Coordinates of C-alpha atoms in Angstrom, one line a residue:
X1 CA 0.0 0.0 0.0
X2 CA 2.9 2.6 -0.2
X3 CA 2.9 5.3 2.3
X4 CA -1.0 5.0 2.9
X5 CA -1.1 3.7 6.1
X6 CA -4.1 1.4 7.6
X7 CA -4.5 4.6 10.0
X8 CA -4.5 7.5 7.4
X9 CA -6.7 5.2 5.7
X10 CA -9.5 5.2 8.6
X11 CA -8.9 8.8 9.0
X12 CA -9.4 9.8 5.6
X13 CA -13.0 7.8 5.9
X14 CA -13.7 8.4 8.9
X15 CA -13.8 12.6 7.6
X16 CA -16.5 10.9 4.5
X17 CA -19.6 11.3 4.9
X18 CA -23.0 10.9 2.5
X19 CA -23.4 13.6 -0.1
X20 CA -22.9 14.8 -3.8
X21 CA -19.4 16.4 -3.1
X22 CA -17.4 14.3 -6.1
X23 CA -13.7 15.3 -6.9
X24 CA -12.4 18.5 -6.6
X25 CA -12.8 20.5 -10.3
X26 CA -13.9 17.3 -12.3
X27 CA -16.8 15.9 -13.2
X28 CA -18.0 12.8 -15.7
X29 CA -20.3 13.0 -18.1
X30 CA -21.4 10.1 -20.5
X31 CA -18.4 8.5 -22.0
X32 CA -15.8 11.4 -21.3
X33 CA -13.6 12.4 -18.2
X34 CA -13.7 15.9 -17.6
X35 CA -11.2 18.8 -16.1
X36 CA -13.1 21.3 -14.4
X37 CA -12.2 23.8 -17.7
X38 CA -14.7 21.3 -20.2
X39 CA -11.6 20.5 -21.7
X40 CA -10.8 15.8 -21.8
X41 CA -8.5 14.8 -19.6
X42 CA -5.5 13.1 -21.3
X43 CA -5.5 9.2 -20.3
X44 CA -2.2 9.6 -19.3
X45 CA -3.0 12.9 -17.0
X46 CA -3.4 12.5 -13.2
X47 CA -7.1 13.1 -12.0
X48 CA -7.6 16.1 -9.2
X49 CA -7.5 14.1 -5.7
X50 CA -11.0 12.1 -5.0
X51 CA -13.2 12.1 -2.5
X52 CA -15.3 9.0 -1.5
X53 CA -19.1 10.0 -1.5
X54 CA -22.1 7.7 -0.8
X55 CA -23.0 5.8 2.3
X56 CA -20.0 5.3 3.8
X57 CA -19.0 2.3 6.6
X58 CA -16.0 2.1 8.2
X59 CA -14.8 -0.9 11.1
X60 CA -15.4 2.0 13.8
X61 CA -19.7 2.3 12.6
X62 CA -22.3 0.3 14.6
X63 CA -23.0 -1.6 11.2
X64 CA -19.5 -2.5 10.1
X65 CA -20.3 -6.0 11.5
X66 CA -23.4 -6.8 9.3
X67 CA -22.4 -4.3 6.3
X68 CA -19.3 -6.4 5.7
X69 CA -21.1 -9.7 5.7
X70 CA -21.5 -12.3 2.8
X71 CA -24.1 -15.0 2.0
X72 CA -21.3 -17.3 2.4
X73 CA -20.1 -16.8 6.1
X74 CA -17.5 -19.6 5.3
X75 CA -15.6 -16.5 4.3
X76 CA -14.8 -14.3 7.1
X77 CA -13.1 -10.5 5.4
X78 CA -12.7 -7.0 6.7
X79 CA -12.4 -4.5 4.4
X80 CA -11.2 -1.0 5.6
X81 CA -14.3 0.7 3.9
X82 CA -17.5 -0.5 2.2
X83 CA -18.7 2.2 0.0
X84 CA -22.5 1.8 -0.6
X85 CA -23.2 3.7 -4.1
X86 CA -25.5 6.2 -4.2
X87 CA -25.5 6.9 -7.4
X88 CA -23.0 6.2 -10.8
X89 CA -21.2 9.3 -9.4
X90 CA -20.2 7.3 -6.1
X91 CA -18.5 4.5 -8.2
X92 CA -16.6 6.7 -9.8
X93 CA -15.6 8.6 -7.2
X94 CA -15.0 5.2 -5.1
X95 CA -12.8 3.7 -8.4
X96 CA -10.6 6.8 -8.2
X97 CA -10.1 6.7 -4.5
X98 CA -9.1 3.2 -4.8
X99 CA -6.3 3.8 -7.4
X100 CA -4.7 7.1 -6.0
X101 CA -4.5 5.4 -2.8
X102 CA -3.3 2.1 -3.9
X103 CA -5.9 0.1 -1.8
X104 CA -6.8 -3.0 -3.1
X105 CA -11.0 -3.3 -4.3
X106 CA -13.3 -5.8 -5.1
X107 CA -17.4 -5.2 -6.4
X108 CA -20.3 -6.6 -4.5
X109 CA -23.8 -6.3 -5.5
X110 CA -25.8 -9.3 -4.1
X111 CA -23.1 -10.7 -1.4
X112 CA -23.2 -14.3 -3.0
X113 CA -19.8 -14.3 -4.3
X114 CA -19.2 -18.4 -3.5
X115 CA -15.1 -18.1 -3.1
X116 CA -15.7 -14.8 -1.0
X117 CA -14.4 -12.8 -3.8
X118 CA -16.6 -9.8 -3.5
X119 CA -14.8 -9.0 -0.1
X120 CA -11.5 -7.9 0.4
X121 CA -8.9 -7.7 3.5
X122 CA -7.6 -4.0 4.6
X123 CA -9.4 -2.7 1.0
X124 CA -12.7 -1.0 -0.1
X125 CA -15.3 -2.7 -1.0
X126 CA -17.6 -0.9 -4.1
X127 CA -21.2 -2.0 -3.1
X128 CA -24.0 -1.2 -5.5
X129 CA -26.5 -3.1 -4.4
X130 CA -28.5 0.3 -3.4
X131 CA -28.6 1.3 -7.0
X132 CA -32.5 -0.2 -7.3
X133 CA -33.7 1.8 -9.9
X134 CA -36.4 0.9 -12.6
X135 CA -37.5 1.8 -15.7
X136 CA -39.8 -0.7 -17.6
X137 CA -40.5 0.2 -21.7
X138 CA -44.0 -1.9 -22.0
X139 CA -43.6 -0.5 -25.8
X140 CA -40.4 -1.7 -26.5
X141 CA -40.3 -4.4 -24.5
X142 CA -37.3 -2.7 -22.6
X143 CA -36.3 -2.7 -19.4
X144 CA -33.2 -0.3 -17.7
X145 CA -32.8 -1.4 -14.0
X146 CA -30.1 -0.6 -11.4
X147 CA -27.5 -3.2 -10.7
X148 CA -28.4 -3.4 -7.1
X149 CA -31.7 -5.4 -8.0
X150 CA -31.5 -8.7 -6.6
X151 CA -33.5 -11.3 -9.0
X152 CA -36.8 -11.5 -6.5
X153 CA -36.7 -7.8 -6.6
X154 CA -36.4 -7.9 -10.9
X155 CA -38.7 -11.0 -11.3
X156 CA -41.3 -8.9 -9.2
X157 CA -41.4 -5.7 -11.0
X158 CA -41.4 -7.2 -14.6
X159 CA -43.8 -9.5 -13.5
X160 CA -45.9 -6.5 -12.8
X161 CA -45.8 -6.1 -16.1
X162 CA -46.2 -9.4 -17.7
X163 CA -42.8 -9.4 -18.5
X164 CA -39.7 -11.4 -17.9
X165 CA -36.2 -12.5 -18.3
X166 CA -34.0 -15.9 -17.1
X167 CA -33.1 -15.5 -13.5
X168 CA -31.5 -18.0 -11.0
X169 CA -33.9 -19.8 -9.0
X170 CA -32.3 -17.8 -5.1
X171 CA -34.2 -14.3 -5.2
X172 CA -31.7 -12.6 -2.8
X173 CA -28.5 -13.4 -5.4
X174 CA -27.9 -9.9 -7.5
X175 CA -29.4 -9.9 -10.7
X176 CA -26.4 -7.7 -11.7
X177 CA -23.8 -11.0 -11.1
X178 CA -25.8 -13.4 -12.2
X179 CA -26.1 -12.1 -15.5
X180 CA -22.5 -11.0 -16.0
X181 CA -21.8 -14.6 -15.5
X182 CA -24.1 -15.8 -18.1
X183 CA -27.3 -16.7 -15.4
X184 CA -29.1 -19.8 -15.7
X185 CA -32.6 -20.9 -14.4
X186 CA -36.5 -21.9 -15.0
X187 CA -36.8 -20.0 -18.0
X188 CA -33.1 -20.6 -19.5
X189 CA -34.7 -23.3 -22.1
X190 CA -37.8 -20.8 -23.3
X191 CA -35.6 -17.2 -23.0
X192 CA -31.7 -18.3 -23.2
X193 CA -29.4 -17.2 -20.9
X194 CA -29.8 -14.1 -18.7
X195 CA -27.2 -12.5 -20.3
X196 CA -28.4 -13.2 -23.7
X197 CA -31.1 -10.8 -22.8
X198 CA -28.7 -7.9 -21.7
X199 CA -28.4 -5.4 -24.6
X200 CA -26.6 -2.6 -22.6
X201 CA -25.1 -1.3 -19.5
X202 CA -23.5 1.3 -18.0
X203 CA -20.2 0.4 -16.7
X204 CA -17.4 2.9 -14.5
X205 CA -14.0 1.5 -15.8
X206 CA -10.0 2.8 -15.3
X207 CA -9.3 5.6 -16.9
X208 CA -6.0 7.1 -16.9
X209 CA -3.3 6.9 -14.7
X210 CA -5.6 7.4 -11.8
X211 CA -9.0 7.9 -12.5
X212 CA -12.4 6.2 -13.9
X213 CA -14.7 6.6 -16.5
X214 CA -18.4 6.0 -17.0
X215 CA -19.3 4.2 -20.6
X216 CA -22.5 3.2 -22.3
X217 CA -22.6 0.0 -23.8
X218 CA -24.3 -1.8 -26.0
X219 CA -24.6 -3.1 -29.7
X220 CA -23.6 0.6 -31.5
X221 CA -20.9 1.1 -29.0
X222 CA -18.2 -0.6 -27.3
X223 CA -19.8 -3.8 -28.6
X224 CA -16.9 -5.8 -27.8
X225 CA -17.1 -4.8 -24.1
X226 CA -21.1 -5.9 -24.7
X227 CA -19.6 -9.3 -25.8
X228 CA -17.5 -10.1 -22.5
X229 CA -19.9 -8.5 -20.4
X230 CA -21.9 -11.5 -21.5
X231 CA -20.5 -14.4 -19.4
X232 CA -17.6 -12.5 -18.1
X233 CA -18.6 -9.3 -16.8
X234 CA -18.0 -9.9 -12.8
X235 CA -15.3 -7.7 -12.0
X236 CA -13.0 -7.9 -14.7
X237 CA -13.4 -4.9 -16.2
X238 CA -15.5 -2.5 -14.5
X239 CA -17.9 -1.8 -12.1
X240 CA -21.9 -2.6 -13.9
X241 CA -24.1 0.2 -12.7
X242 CA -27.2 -0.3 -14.5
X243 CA -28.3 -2.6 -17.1
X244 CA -30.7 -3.0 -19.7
X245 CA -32.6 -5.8 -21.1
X246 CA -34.8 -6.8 -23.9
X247 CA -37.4 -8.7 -22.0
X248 CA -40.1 -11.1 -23.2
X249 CA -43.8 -11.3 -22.2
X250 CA -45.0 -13.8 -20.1
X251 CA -48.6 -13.8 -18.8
X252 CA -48.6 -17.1 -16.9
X253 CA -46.6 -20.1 -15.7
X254 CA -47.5 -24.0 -14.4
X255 CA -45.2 -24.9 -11.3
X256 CA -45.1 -28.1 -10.6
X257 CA -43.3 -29.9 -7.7
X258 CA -42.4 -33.5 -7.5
X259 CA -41.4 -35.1 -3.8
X260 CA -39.7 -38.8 -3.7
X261 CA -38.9 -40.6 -0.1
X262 CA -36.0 -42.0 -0.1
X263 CA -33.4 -43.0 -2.7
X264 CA -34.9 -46.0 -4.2
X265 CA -35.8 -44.7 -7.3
X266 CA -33.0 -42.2 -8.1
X267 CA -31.7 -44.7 -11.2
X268 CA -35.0 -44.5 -13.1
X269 CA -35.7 -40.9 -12.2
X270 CA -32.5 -39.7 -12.9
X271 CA -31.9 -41.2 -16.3
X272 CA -35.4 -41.0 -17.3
X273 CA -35.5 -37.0 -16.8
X274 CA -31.4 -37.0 -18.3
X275 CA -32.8 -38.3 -21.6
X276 CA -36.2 -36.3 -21.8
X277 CA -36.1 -33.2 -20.0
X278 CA -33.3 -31.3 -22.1
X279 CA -35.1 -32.6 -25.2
X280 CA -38.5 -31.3 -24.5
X281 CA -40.9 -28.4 -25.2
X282 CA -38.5 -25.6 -24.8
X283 CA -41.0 -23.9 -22.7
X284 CA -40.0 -26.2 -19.9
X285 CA -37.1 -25.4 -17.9
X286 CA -36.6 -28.5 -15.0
X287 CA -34.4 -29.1 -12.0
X288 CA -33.9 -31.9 -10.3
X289 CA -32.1 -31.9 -6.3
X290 CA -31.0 -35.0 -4.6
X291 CA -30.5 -35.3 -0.8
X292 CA -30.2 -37.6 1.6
X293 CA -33.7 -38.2 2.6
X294 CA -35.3 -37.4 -0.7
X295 CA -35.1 -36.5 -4.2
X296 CA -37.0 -33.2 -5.7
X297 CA -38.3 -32.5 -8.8
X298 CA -39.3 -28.5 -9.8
X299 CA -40.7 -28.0 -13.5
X300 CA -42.1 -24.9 -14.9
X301 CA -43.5 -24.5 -17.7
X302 CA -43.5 -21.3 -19.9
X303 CA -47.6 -20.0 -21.1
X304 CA -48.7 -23.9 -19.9
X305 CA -51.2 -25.2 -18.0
X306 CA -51.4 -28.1 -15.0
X307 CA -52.3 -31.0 -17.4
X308 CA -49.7 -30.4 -19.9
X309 CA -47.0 -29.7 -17.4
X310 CA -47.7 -33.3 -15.7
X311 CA -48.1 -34.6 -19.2
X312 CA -44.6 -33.2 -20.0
X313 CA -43.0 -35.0 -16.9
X314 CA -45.5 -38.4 -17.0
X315 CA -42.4 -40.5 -18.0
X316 CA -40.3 -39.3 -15.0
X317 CA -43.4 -39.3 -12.7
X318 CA -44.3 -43.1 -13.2
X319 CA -41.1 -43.8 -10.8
X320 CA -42.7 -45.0 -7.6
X321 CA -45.1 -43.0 -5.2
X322 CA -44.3 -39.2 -5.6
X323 CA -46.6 -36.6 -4.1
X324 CA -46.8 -33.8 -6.7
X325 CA -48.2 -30.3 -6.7
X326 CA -48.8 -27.9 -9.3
X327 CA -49.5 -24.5 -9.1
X328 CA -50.5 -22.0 -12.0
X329 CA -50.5 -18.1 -11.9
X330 CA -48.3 -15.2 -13.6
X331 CA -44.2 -15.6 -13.0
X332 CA -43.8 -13.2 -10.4
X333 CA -46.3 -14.8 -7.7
X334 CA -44.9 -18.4 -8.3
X335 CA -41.0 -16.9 -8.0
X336 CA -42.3 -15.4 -5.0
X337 CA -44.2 -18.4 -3.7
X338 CA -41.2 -21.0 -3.9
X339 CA -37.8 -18.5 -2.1
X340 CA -36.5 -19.7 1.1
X341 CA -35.8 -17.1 3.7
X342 CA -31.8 -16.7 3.7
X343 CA -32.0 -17.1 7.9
X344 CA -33.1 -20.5 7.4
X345 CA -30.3 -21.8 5.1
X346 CA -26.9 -23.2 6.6
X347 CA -24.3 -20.3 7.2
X348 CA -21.0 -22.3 5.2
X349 CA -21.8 -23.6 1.6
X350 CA -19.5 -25.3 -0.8
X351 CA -20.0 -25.9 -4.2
X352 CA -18.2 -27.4 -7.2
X353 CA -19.9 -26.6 -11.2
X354 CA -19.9 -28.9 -14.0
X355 CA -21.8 -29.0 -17.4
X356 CA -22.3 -32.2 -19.0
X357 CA -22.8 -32.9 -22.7
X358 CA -24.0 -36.4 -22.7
X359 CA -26.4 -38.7 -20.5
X360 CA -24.4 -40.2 -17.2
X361 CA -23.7 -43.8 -17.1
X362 CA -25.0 -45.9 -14.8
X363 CA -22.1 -45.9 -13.2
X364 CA -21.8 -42.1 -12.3
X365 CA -25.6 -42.2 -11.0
X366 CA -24.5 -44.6 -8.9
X367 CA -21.7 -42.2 -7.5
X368 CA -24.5 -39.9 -7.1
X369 CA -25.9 -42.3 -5.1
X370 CA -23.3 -43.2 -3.1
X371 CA -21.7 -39.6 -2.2
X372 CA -25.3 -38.1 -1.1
X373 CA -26.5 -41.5 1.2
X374 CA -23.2 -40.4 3.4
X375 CA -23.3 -36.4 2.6
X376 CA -22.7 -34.9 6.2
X377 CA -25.6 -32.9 6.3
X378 CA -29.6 -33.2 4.8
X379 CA -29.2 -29.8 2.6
X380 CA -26.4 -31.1 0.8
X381 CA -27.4 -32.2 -2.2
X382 CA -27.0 -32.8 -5.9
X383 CA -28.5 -30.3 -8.2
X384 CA -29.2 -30.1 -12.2
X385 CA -30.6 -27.9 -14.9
X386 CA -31.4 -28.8 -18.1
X387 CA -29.9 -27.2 -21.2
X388 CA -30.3 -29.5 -24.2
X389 CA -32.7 -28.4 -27.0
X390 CA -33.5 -25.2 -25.5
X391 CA -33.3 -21.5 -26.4
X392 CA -29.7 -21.1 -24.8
X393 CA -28.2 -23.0 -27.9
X394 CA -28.5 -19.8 -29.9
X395 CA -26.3 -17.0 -29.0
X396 CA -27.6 -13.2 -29.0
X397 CA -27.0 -10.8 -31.6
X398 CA -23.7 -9.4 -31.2
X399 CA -22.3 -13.0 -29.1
X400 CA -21.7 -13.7 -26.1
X401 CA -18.3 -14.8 -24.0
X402 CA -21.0 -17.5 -22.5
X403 CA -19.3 -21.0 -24.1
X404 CA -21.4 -23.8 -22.3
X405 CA -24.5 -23.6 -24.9
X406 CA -24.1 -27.5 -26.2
X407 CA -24.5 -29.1 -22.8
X408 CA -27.0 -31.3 -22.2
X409 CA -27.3 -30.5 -18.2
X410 CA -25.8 -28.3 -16.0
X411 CA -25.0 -29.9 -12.8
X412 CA -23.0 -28.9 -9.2
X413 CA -22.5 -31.4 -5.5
X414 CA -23.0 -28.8 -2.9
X415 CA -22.9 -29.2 0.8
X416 CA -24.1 -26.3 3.6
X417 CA -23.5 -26.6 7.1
X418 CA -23.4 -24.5 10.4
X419 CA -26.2 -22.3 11.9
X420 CA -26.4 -18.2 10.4
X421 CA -25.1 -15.9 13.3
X422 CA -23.5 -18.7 15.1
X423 CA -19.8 -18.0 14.8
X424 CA -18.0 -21.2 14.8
X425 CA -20.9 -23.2 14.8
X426 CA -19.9 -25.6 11.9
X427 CA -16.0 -25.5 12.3
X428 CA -16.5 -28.9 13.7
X429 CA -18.2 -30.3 10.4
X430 CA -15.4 -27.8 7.9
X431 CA -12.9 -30.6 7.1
X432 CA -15.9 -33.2 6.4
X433 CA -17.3 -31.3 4.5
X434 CA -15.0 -29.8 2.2
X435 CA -13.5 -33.5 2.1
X436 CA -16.7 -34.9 0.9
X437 CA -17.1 -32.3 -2.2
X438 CA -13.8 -32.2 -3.2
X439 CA -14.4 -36.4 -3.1
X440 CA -17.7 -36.1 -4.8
X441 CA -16.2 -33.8 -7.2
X442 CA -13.3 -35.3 -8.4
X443 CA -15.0 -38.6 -8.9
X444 CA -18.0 -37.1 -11.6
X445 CA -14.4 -35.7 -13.4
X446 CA -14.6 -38.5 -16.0
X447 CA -18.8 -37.8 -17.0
X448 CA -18.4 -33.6 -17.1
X449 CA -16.7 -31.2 -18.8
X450 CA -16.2 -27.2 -18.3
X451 CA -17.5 -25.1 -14.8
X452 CA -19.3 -22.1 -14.5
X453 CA -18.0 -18.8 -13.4
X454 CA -20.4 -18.1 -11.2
X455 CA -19.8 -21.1 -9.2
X456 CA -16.2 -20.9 -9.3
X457 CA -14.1 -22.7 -6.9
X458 CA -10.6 -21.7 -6.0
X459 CA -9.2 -25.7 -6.8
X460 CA -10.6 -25.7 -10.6
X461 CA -7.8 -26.7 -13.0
X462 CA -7.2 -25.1 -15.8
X463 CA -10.0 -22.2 -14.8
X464 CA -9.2 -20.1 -17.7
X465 CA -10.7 -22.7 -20.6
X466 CA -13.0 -24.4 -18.0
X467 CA -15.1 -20.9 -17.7
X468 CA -14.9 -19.7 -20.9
X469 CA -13.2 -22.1 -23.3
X470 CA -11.9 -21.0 -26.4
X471 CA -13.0 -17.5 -26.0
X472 CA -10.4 -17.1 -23.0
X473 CA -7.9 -15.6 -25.3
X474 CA -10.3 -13.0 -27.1
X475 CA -11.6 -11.7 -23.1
X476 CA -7.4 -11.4 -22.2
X477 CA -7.6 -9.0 -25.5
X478 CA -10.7 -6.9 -24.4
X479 CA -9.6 -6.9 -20.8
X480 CA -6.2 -5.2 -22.4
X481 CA -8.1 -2.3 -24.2
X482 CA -11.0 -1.7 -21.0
X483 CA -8.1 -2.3 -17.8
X484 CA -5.0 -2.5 -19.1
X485 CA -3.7 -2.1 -15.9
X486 CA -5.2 -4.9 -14.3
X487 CA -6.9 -3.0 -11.7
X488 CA -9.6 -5.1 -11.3
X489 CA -8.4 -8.5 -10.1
X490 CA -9.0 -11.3 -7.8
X491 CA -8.2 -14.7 -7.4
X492 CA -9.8 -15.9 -11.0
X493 CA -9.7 -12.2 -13.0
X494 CA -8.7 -12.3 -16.4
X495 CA -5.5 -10.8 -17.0
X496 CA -5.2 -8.6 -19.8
X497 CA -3.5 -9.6 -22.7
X498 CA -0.3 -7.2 -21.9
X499 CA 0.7 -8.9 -18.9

């Protein structure tokens, strides 16, 4: 950190408050930096020293303890601020802070990150999960939203509307990371990916030797940033602010719900929903969650009704006794309907992604099988998505950095443990746990192929080509043009093509 030390650091934020007051004599507007005389700053010319605006948190405020806090409490951080954004204005102002003072940064929207990357030691974190605004375009089909929606709070207000795009099935994950990372869900088969729905964004990147710059993206402009942003877009190369969507209209969905006792029928129900699921109607997007105790079963299906979703599933259904339900109603009631309350969900989770492009053996379900009957705790479990036929085989105009479009299923072991706001509560069960993945994991290696970034884990080999494939080398090329400086890096960033 040069000559900043950790208490000039809380000194200089402790003198921050809220407010407007940005640096002194520049401003940004649209794609342009700004002297305080209207003439462009120079990208190799020194911004004016920034001030950080926004609601500010330091460790000595009464909410440091919760405000620094992830989903994941496996991870335990303590930044030296968290800078809530207020506005674009606060990003930038937060960017430039960051990179005159030499303090390390990482980006947070939805606190989900699953390595604890969006939380940084003796740094600042950039939060903008208060950016929530809205702006729906019923006549265009349009929607501009801040990125500090989470997807129960997007699903909701499009739903309003009749309208929708793919989301992740966990309301209180950002919509803002799950789309950068391509975002997969219910409606992935019937709508594509999440991000193949973003068609611009407003990002704050490094400009300068110092300083940041806002840009609008989209198809007529910085396309290529559009492209990355597209699977790749969490904290490589800028800071999301808002995004906008071309969203689709969707009056009314059938949810139905499948419950099996026990794991005596996870061979038939698991093969026989491998080999039809991905290959039907695209309007149905399936999942299918195997614990210890039981194995679940969630369809939904896109402008359907009850009969044809259970019509849809029959062959999977015919397995033994299940007790199904199925509900019917518009998108943003069932969403609602089906979220768990985060208090009621183990406080350490692990995970490990894989995407497979043909059916398991019988062999590898019976690895399923034998992982989850000795899985350490009942919410550990096996989870899929189907892909297969479905709309996410086509990319969006313009592409996408998103590679995984020929699987057949998407699939992830995942194990949670320990009680939420019980410090300590699970070390006893850490070492089993992570154990048992890593086990689990490493023995599906043979039947998968490729992760997703937004259930990354820190052991994946080969990471680069794993996330993003092929298209690794072209996102090192666009990271060189956007952050050429690496300034926004983590454990997994990209590097840009320069280094």
């Amino acid at each position: 950190m040069h000559d900043l030390s950790r208490r000039k650091l809380l000194q200089a934020t402790a003198a921050v408050g809220t407010g407007a007051v940005v640096f002194p004599g520049i401003i940004t507007s649209g794609t342009a930096a700004f002297a305080a005389d209207g003439s462009d700053l120079a990208y190799g010319e020194k911004c004016p020293p920034a001030t950080l605006t926004g609601r500010i948190v330091r460790p000595q405020d009464p909410g440091y303890a919760d405000a620094r806090l992830g989903w994941d409490e496996l991870f335990d951080r303590y930044p030296l601020v968290i800078v809530f954004a207020q506005e674009t204005q606060d990003v930038v102002n937060a960017l430039t802070w960051a990179r005159q003072n030499d303090v390390a940064l990482r980006v947070r929207s939805g606190r989900h990150s699953l390595e604890g990357w969006s939380n940084v030691d003796n740094g600042i974190v950039i939060d903008v999960s208060e950016l929530k605004s809205t702006h729906i375009d019923t006549d265009n089909n349009t929607a501009r939203v801040g990125a500090g929606l989470n997807q129960l709070e997007a699903v909701t207000a499009l739903g309003e509307y009749d309208l929708a795009v793919t989301t992740g099935t966990e309301g209180s994950v950002g919509l803002s990371g799950a789309t950068l990372g391509g975002g997969l869900g219910f409606l992935t088969r019937y709508l594509g990916m999440a991000c193949d729905s973003l068609i611009g964004a407003e990002i704050v990147i490094p400009w300068g030797v110092d300083g940041a710059k806002v840009l609008e993206v989209d198809l007529k402009n910085h396309s290529d940033l559009l492209w990355a942003l597209r699977g790749a877009g969490n904290g490589n190369f800028g800071i999301v602010t808002s995004l906008t969507y071309k969203v689709t209209p969707l009056r009314s969905v059938a949810y139905l719900q499948a419950t099996w006792e026990g794991l005596g029928d996870l061979h038939g129900i698991f093969d026989t929903w491998q080999r039809s699921a991905p290959l039907a109607d695209n309007r149905l997007g399936t999942q299918l969650e195997i614990h210890k105790s039981q194995i679940l079963l969630f369809g939904v299906l896109a402008e359907g009704s009850e009969a044809e979703a259970k019509a849809l599933l029959a062959p999977i259904l015919s397995f033994g006794n299940p007790e199904v339900t199925v509900q019917t109603g518009g998108w943003g009631e069932i969403y609602n309907g089906f979220q768990i309350p985060t208090e009621d969900e183990p406080a350490n989770w692990k995970f490990f992604s894989q995407f497979s492009n043909e059916p398991f053996p019988y062999e590898a379900i019976e690895l399923i099988r034998s992982f989850i009957e000795i899985a350490p705790t009942e919410e550990s479990n096996f989870f899929t998505q189907a892909f297969g036929t479905g709309a996410q085989r086509h990319e969006p105009p313009g592409g996408s950095a998103f590679p995984h479009r020929d699987a057949l299923f998407y699939s992830e072991p995942g194990v949670g443990w320990g009680t939420r706001g019980e410090p300590e509560s699970g070390d006893a069960l850490t070492p089993v746990a992570q154990t048992w993945i890593a086990e689990f994991s490493q023995a599906l290696r043979p039947y998968v192929d490729g992760a997703y970034v937004n259930v990354p884990n820190i052991g994946t080999a080969e990471w680069e080509t794993a996330y993003w494939g092929r298209n690794f080398k072209r996102l090192r090329q666009i990271k060189g043009k956007y952050d050429p400086l690496n300034v926004f890096q983590y454990e997994q960033s990209i590097p840009p093509a320069t280094c």
